[in-house]
C-alpha positions as semicolon CSV with decimal commas, in nm:
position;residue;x (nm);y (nm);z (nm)
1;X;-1,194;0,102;-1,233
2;X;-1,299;-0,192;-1,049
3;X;-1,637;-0,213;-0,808
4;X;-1,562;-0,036;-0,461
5;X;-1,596;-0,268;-0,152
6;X;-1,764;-0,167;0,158
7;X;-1,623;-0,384;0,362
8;X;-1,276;-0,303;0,325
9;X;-1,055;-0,004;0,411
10;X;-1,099;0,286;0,191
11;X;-0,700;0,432;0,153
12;X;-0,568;0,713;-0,008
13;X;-0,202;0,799;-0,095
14;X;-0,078;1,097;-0,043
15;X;0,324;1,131;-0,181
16;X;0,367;0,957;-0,510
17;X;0,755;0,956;-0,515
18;X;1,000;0,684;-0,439
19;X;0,836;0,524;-0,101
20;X;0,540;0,487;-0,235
21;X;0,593;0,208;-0,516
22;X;0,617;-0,064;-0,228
23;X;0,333;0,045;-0,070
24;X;0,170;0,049;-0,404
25;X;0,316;-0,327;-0,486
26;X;0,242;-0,461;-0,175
27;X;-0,094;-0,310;-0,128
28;X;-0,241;-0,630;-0,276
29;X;-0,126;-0,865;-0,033
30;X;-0,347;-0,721;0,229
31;X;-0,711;-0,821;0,161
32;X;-0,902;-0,587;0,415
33;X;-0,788;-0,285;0,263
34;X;-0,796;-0,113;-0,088
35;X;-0,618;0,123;-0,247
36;X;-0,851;0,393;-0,404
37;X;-0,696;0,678;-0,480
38;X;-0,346;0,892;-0,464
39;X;-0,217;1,240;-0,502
40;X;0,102;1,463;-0,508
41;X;0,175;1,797;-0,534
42;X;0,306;1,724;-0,886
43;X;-0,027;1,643;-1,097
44;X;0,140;1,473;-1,320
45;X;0,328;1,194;-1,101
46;X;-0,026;1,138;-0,945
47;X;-0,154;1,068;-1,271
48;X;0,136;0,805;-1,333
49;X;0,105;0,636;-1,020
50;X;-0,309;0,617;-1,120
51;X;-0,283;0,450;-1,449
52;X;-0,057;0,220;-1,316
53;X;-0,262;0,055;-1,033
54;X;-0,571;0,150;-1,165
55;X;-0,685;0,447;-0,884
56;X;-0,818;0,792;-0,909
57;X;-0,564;1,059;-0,935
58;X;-0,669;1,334;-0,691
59;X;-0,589;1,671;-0,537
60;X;-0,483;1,663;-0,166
61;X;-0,772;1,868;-0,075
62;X;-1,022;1,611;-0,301
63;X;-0,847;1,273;-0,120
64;X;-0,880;1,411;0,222
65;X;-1,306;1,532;0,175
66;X;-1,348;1,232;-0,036
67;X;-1,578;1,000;0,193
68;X;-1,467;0,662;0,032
69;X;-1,136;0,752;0,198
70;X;-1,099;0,593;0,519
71;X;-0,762;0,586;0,609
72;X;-0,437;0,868;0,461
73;X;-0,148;0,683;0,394
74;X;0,103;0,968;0,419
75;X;0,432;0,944;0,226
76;X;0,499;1,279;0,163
77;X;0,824;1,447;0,241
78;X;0,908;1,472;0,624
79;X;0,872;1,871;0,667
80;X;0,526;1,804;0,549
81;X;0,455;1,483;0,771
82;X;0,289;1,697;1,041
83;X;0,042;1,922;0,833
84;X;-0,089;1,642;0,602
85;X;-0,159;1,391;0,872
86;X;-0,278;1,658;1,111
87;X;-0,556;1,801;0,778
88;X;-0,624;1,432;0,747
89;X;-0,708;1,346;1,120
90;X;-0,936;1,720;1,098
91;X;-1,132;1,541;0,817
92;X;-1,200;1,262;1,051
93;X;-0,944;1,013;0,805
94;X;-0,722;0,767;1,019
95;X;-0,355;0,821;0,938
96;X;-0,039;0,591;0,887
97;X;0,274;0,786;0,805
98;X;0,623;0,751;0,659
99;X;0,900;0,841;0,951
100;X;0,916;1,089;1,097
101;X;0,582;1,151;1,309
102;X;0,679;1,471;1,291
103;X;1,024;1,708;1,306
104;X;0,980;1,815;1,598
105;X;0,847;1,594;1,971
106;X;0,548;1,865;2,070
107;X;0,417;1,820;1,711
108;X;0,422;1,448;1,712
109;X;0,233;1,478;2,071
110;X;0,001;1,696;1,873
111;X;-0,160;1,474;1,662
112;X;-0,123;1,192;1,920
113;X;-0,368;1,430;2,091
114;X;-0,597;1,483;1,813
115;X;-0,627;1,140;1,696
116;X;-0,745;1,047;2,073
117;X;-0,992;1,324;2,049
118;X;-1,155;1,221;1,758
119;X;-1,118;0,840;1,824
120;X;-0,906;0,820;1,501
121;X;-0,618;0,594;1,512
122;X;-0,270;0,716;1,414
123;X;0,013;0,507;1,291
124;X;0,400;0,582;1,198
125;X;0,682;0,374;1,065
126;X;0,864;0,215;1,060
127;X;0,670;-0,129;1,188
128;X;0,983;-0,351;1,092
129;X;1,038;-0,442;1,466
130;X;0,743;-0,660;1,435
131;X;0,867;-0,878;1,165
132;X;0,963;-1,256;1,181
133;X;1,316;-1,140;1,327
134;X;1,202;-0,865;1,561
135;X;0,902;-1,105;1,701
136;X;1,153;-1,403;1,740
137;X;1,409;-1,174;1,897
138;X;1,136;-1,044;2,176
139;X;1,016;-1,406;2,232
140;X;1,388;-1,548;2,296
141;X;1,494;-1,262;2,529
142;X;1,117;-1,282;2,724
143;X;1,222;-1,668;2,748
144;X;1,506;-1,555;2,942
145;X;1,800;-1,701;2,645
146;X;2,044;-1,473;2,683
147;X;2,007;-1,414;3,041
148;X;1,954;-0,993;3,119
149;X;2,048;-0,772;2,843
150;X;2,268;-0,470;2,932
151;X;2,349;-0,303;2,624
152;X;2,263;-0,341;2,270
153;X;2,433;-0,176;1,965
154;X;2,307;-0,100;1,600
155;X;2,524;0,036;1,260
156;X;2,407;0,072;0,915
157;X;2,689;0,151;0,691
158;X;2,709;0,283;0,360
159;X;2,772;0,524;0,129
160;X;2,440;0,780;0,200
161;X;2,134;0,700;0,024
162;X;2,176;0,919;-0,292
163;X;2,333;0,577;-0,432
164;X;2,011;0,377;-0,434
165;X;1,730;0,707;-0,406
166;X;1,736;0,876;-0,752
167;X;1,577;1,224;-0,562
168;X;1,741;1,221;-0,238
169;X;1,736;1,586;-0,167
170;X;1,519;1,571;0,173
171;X;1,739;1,360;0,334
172;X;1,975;1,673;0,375
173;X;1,701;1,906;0,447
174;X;1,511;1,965;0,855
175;X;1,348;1,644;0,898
176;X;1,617;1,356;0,689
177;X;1,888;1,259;0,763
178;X;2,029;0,939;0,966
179;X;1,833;1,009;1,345
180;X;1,482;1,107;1,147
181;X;1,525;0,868;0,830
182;X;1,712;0,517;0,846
183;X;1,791;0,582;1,252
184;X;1,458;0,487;1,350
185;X;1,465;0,130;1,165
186;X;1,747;0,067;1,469
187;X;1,602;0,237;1,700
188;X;1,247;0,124;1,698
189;X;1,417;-0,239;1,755
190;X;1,636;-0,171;2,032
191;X;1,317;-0,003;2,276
192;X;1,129;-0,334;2,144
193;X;1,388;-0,525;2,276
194;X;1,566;-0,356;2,577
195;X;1,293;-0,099;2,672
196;X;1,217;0,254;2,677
197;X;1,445;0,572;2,650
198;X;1,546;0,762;2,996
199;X;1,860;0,952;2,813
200;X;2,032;1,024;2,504
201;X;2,345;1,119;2,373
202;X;2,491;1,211;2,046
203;X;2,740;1,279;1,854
204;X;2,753;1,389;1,440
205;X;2,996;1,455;1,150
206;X;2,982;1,517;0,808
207;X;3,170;1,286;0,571
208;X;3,130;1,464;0,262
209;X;3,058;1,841;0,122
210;X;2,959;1,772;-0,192
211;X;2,728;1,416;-0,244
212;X;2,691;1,287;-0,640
213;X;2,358;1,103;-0,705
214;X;2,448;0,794;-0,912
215;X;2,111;0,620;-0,816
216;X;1,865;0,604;-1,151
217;X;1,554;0,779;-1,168
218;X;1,363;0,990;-1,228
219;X;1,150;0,848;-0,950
């Protein structure tokens, strides 16, 4: 295990599923913050996810009372979004979280609330509106390039994401699916660009009864 830094930011995975390999990957590229330790409901995939870029495998409870943990990176499944980050900002850890928030609006403004009242600071993706394209986007319409924008329009098309995620199951389940998962990619950069929400509408379907998962695994 190599030396801890204290300058750096102490994080701690929680969710050690699919997500979590590009944090894991791309953890490295960041050099004020370190990746220290993970942990999963399933022992043993915390254990894998350890040995492979060299952290401590822990128990939830462990990561969020451990005090070289600064900051819970939460990746768990959505339903549980809300109670880990909540435990985590009651053990004085900042969060960042996987999308959703939270399932539902009052529990998102719940930890909003508690991260203000403990001074913490609370993050959610996705933060893909602030790439290269979303940045250059902004910059051209605040330079007044295409004159005043009056409507925008996103699509993502595809089969449904049990042909690329080998365990896909919570994307059918309270908390997945398009609005909660791969929605907010879209609409993240549309209230970047055009402003915020005063109403919505909607509309839904289901394609298929049955869905076959052809995506590899077991991760």
């Amino acid at each position: 295990m190599h030396g801890r830094s204290k300058t750096k930011l102490g994080v701690g995975l929680v969710g050690c599923g699919n997500i979590s390999m590009t944090y894991l990957r791309n953890a490295a590229l960041f050099g004020e913050v370190e990746l220290r330790a993970c942990a999963d409901i399933s022992p043993d995939m915390a254990a894998l996810r350890a040995s492979e870029y060299d952290i401590r495998a822990l128990s939830v409870d462990a990561l969020l009372a451990d005090a070289e943990i600064d900051l819970v990176l939460n990746l768990t499944i959505p339903a549980a979004h809300f109670d880990i980050s909540f435990s985590a900002l009651s053990a004085g850890k900042h969060v960042f979280t996987e999308k959703p928030l939270a399932t539902s609006a009052s529990d998102g403004r719940r930890l909003v609330a508690e991260a203000a009242e403990r001074g913490l600071l609370l993050g959610s993706a996705p933060d893909t509106f602030l790439g290269a394209a979303g940045r250059r986007a902004r910059r051209l319409m605040d330079e007044g390039a295409i004159g005043r924008a009056v409507t925008g329009t996103a699509f993502m098309m595809g089969r449904g994401m049990e042909h690329w995620h080998p365990n896909p199951q919570f994307y059918y389940q309270p908390g997945g699916g398009p609005v909660f998962d791969m929605g907010p990619y879209y609409l993240t950069m549309l209230v970047n660009l055009l402003g915020p929400v005063a109403r919505v509408m909607a509309m839904a379907t289901r394609g298929q009864e049955e869905r076959l998962i052809t995506a590899e695994g077991p991760y």
